[in-house]
């Protein structure tokens, strides 16, 4: 007979080991409202579970190897609870009867995906789905986003509901002319969208694959969408809100117009756009990313009327006429007309009177075009529909004739007179299935018949072409649009060739509708972008070198950035619907070269935003070292809903932080070592001052009646950016979280973090309070926190690190630190027998 198999009970004891029972799974009610302070999470007990009892979850019934189980239960940070984004090796192992898999201590896991991570008829592939990050349990500082992004492009975090705009921001960033122009702009206006876009584009350029977030931009947008009476007065808006039903994105005579002839209606137009184009939560038939895109382009075009220059005052000691003069600091600004120059097309409107035969012509400018479809589906090509949209004739209209001086039956001809470098098209699909049939080339039955010949779905099978040839003549009013084969490049044909470079799409995932949280959109948006290597891109940033490497398609899905291909870009399944398209002229960078990057944060700007604001302000030395610490308060999350005013407390939304105080001290230990210590005016509704951890009390952030000097966020932000540009090095404790909430990206070579200096691999991170007690013999953070005290302590700990390194005792001292902490249970304070590092080293030496 067969050999007897050895039982597990007969194994040698050295081959087995005991493991602890997995802890109880943390409830969503706890995770969603948890606050993380100094790497420790705090939350109120929801009282919906029984203590010390664990609910066992379902597991796969088919056997899995140990490696596969580890892959299933490990999230990208190496901890348990979230699925790895690449588990294609586990295909075929899922229990079909289990809708969800609960394993270990984390959240409920989704079932394993289908082979190769591909989507089904109803669900998109993994890279197209909404990427959810478990912020409450792990915290963004501990999450490894590199699992979703192997490129050098930066993703944008989607931790707030208003993150639906991420795809549009990525699309604008990867237009070389817009990127360079926004980065060159700077003004003194507090809520300037152009400035905030420039700051964001600086972060995206310097991030090199790290994630960024848009909190400052969302903050500025919210104050424009829901303006106070003061903001309305500054923007020249009326006090009454516009009618949301008056705005339309249809291709009529007013949509997209921003011509000079409408200057007298500019205030009303901006208010109407502000009120109607920016809502996040409307009924499905009104909400679309096209509305936000429309608002952003048109607002950026006209925002220049709100720019304010920086003012650099003369020193107080000067007398005479020179003291009365003010020097206005206006940095290099190339964004004045970039939207108009890049997107604005010139349309001619010709009215012909049928009675006298006289004609009148006027022109207008339009930054986008919305596709008009036939009422019933017909096999028209994309180029044919565009051509009918660019040349339109309306007969039987009763219009005013100047020659006849009366209303006469007339004919109106509208045609595109001048094409822009970038042709922006709104797909106008939304929930209309008839319109969507064009993009899928008919219904599902016709598509199945087309595939009976087993023909692969490529560019020839797509309704959306990659290239268009546009020809126009003013006389006779002639516009022709046709698809242009890539093999036709170089042929001597008249007209301009446009190439598809941006596709923003809406992803409709049925699973998201059931998993959507309260107040969250069930669908989300992605962007396919062609990154092109243009010789004209002279922006002095890390992105420029990558743009020189040719061109390739990328998929941007919030924190996820993936390589794509041209066939995927033009393929639209039932779960993907087109929204915004960019067709870019092949010679666009020759027609409109990107301006060279000139850092707008000059020495004079730095002097203007400092406390004194005079020309006598001394500048920090390049490469200087500063210790930094900051304090935060909890605020309501950015909400772009029209008329939505946040209420303090009980909002039910996850907690978000806002910068409340920044302290920067010099590296030298002197009495006058404070370089910067500003409280910051927080314009959001503060839900919690976190006084125990921040030292901020109610009233401290009031610019009028506060006890401290309160500065604007923008002025403090500019001073920090100036230090970063001067290659200054920042010393601190736990700076990763601080920089993230400050919304700045600091090169790693300019960061010295005492959390990392005094850290043993695979061990806990030491608190600043413990380091101060053992390394310096000083007790800090007794009643509350002070950012100046914490910055000085981090600086002194760094100096102690240098001394230990120089003496050759750092490795031994670090081990003594951890051993002493374990002996005391990491407790500090009165009655605790704390010993300094010198005592510990001396005792260790005596034992030897």
GROMACS .gro file of N, CA and C in nm, residues 727-790:
model
  192
  727UNK      N    1   1.725   7.638  -0.088
  727UNK     CA    2   1.795   7.514  -0.051
  727UNK      C    3   1.821   7.505   0.098
  728UNK      N    4   1.735   7.565   0.180
  728UNK     CA    5   1.750   7.556   0.325
  728UNK      C    6   1.711   7.416   0.372
  729UNK      N    7   1.774   7.372   0.480
  729UNK     CA    8   1.748   7.241   0.538
  729UNK      C    9   1.658   7.257   0.659
  730UNK      N   10   1.557   7.170   0.671
  730UNK     CA   11   1.460   7.177   0.780
  730UNK      C   12   1.484   7.062   0.878
  731UNK      N   13   1.495   7.096   1.005
  731UNK     CA   14   1.511   7.000   1.113
  731UNK      C   15   1.380   6.995   1.190
  732UNK      N   16   1.333   6.876   1.221
  732UNK     CA   17   1.208   6.865   1.295
  732UNK      C   18   1.181   6.722   1.334
  733UNK      N   19   1.065   6.703   1.395
  733UNK     CA   20   1.025   6.570   1.442
  733UNK      C   21   0.890   6.535   1.379
  734UNK      N   22   0.887   6.429   1.296
  734UNK     CA   23   0.764   6.391   1.227
  734UNK      C   24   0.726   6.491   1.120
  735UNK      N   25   0.824   6.532   1.039
  735UNK     CA   26   0.800   6.637   0.941
  735UNK      C   27   0.715   6.592   0.823
  736UNK      N   28   0.707   6.462   0.800
  736UNK     CA   29   0.630   6.414   0.686
  736UNK      C   30   0.484   6.457   0.697
  737UNK      N   31   0.428   6.443   0.816
  737UNK     CA   32   0.289   6.483   0.836
  737UNK      C   33   0.277   6.635   0.832
  738UNK      N   34   0.374   6.706   0.891
  738UNK     CA   35   0.368   6.852   0.892
  738UNK      C   36   0.371   6.908   0.750
  739UNK      N   37   0.463   6.859   0.667
  739UNK     CA   38   0.473   6.909   0.530
  739UNK      C   39   0.348   6.876   0.451
  740UNK      N   40   0.289   6.763   0.478
  740UNK     CA   41   0.169   6.725   0.404
  740UNK      C   42   0.055   6.822   0.434
  741UNK      N   43   0.035   6.856   0.562
  741UNK     CA   44  -0.074   6.949   0.596
  741UNK      C   45  -0.039   7.090   0.553
  742UNK      N   46   0.091   7.126   0.553
  742UNK     CA   47   0.132   7.255   0.498
  742UNK      C   48   0.111   7.261   0.347
  743UNK      N   49   0.100   7.146   0.284
  743UNK     CA   50   0.081   7.136   0.139
  743UNK      C   51   0.204   7.183   0.063
  744UNK      N   52   0.321   7.136   0.105
  744UNK     CA   53   0.446   7.165   0.037
  744UNK      C   54   0.521   7.034   0.014
  745UNK      N   55   0.603   7.033  -0.089
  745UNK     CA   56   0.689   6.920  -0.118
  745UNK      C   57   0.833   6.966  -0.098
  746UNK      N   58   0.902   6.904  -0.004
  746UNK     CA   59   1.040   6.940   0.027
  746UNK      C   60   1.129   6.825  -0.017
  747UNK      N   61   1.232   6.853  -0.096
  747UNK     CA   62   1.325   6.745  -0.136
  747UNK      C   63   1.383   6.674  -0.014
  748UNK      N   64   1.398   6.545  -0.025
  748UNK     CA   65   1.443   6.466   0.090
  748UNK      C   66   1.581   6.511   0.139
  749UNK      N   67   1.665   6.559   0.049
  749UNK     CA   68   1.798   6.603   0.091
  749UNK      C   69   1.793   6.729   0.175
  750UNK      N   70   1.679   6.797   0.181
  750UNK     CA   71   1.664   6.917   0.262
  750UNK      C   72   1.587   6.891   0.390
  751UNK      N   73   1.572   6.766   0.430
  751UNK     CA   74   1.494   6.729   0.548
  751UNK      C   75   1.582   6.648   0.642
  752UNK      N   76   1.585   6.688   0.769
  752UNK     CA   77   1.649   6.611   0.876
  752UNK      C   78   1.542   6.585   0.980
  753UNK      N   79   1.494   6.462   0.987
  753UNK     CA   80   1.384   6.426   1.076
  753UNK      C   81   1.437   6.343   1.190
  754UNK      N   82   1.420   6.392   1.313
  754UNK     CA   83   1.470   6.318   1.428
  754UNK      C   84   1.392   6.189   1.452
  755UNK      N   85   1.273   6.176   1.394
  755UNK     CA   86   1.202   6.048   1.401
  755UNK      C   87   1.283   5.939   1.333
  756UNK      N   88   1.344   5.973   1.220
  756UNK     CA   89   1.424   5.876   1.146
  756UNK      C   90   1.565   5.862   1.202
  757UNK      N   91   1.621   5.969   1.257
  757UNK     CA   92   1.756   5.960   1.314
  757UNK      C   93   1.760   5.865   1.432
  758UNK      N   94   1.662   5.876   1.521
  758UNK     CA   95   1.658   5.792   1.641
  758UNK      C   96   1.552   5.683   1.623
  759UNK      N   97   1.579   5.594   1.531
  759UNK     CA   98   1.482   5.487   1.503
  759UNK      C   99   1.555   5.359   1.470
  760UNK      N  100   1.517   5.253   1.539
  760UNK     CA  101   1.567   5.120   1.509
  760UNK      C  102   1.472   5.049   1.414
  761UNK      N  103   1.526   4.978   1.320
  761UNK     CA  104   1.443   4.909   1.221
  761UNK      C  105   1.347   4.813   1.290
  762UNK      N  106   1.221   4.814   1.241
  762UNK     CA  107   1.115   4.726   1.288
  762UNK      C  108   1.078   4.753   1.435
  763UNK      N  109   1.108   4.873   1.481
  763UNK     CA  110   1.071   4.913   1.616
  763UNK      C  111   0.979   5.035   1.609
  764UNK      N  112   0.917   5.066   1.721
  764UNK     CA  113   0.828   5.181   1.726
  764UNK      C  114   0.907   5.310   1.709
  765UNK      N  115   0.837   5.416   1.669
  765UNK     CA  116   0.898   5.547   1.656
  765UNK      C  117   0.891   5.620   1.790
  766UNK      N  118   0.998   5.685   1.825
  766UNK     CA  119   1.008   5.750   1.954
  766UNK      C  120   0.947   5.890   1.949
  767UNK      N  121   0.876   5.924   2.053
  767UNK     CA  122   0.814   6.057   2.060
  767UNK      C  123   0.918   6.162   2.096
  768UNK      N  124   0.888   6.284   2.060
  768UNK     CA  125   0.978   6.395   2.092
  768UNK      C  126   0.986   6.415   2.243
  769UNK      N  127   0.877   6.390   2.313
  769UNK     CA  128   0.876   6.406   2.459
  769UNK      C  129   0.972   6.308   2.525
  770UNK      N  130   0.975   6.186   2.478
  770UNK     CA  131   1.066   6.086   2.535
  770UNK      C  132   1.211   6.119   2.499
  771UNK      N  133   1.236   6.158   2.375
  771UNK     CA  134   1.372   6.194   2.335
  771UNK      C  135   1.424   6.312   2.417
  772UNK      N  136   1.337   6.411   2.440
  772UNK     CA  137   1.380   6.527   2.517
  772UNK      C  138   1.416   6.489   2.659
  773UNK      N  139   1.337   6.399   2.719
  773UNK     CA  140   1.362   6.360   2.858
  773UNK      C  141   1.491   6.282   2.873
  774UNK      N  142   1.520   6.191   2.779
  774UNK     CA  143   1.636   6.103   2.793
  774UNK      C  144   1.761   6.167   2.733
  775UNK      N  145   1.748   6.227   2.616
  775UNK     CA  146   1.865   6.284   2.550
  775UNK      C  147   1.908   6.417   2.612
  776UNK      N  148   1.809   6.502   2.644
  776UNK     CA  149   1.840   6.638   2.688
  776UNK      C  150   1.814   6.660   2.836
  777UNK      N  151   1.742   6.567   2.900
  777UNK     CA  152   1.708   6.586   3.040
  777UNK      C  153   1.609   6.697   3.062
  778UNK      N  154   1.525   6.724   2.963
  778UNK     CA  155   1.427   6.831   2.972
  778UNK      C  156   1.287   6.774   2.958
  779UNK      N  157   1.194   6.827   3.037
  779UNK     CA  158   1.054   6.786   3.030
  779UNK      C  159   0.977   6.887   2.946
  780UNK      N  160   0.913   6.840   2.840
  780UNK     CA  161   0.835   6.926   2.752
  780UNK      C  162   0.694   6.872   2.741
  781UNK      N  163   0.606   6.952   2.683
  781UNK     CA  164   0.467   6.912   2.656
  781UNK      C  165   0.397   6.866   2.783
  782UNK      N  166   0.417   6.941   2.892
  782UNK     CA  167   0.359   6.902   3.020
  782UNK      C  168   0.207   6.922   3.020
  783UNK      N  169   0.162   7.040   2.986
  783UNK     CA  170   0.018   7.067   2.981
  783UNK      C  171  -0.035   7.072   2.839
  784UNK      N  172   0.043   7.130   2.751
  784UNK     CA  173   0.002   7.142   2.611
  784UNK      C  174   0.127   7.150   2.525
  785UNK      N  175   0.108   7.169   2.395
  785UNK     CA  176   0.221   7.176   2.303
  785UNK      C  177   0.249   7.320   2.266
  786UNK      N  178   0.374   7.349   2.235
  786UNK     CA  179   0.416   7.478   2.185
  786UNK      C  180   0.511   7.453   2.069
  787UNK      N  181   0.479   7.507   1.952
  787UNK     CA  182   0.558   7.476   1.834
  787UNK      C  183   0.700   7.533   1.843
  788UNK      N  184   0.719   7.647   1.910
  788UNK     CA  185   0.854   7.700   1.927
  788UNK      C  186   0.936   7.607   2.015
  789UNK      N  187   0.876   7.561   2.125
  789UNK     CA  188   0.946   7.469   2.215
  789UNK      C  189   0.979   7.338   2.143
  790UNK      N  190   0.885   7.285   2.065
  790UNK     CA  191   0.909   7.159   1.995
  790UNK      C  192   1.016   7.175   1.888
   0.00000   0.00000   0.00000
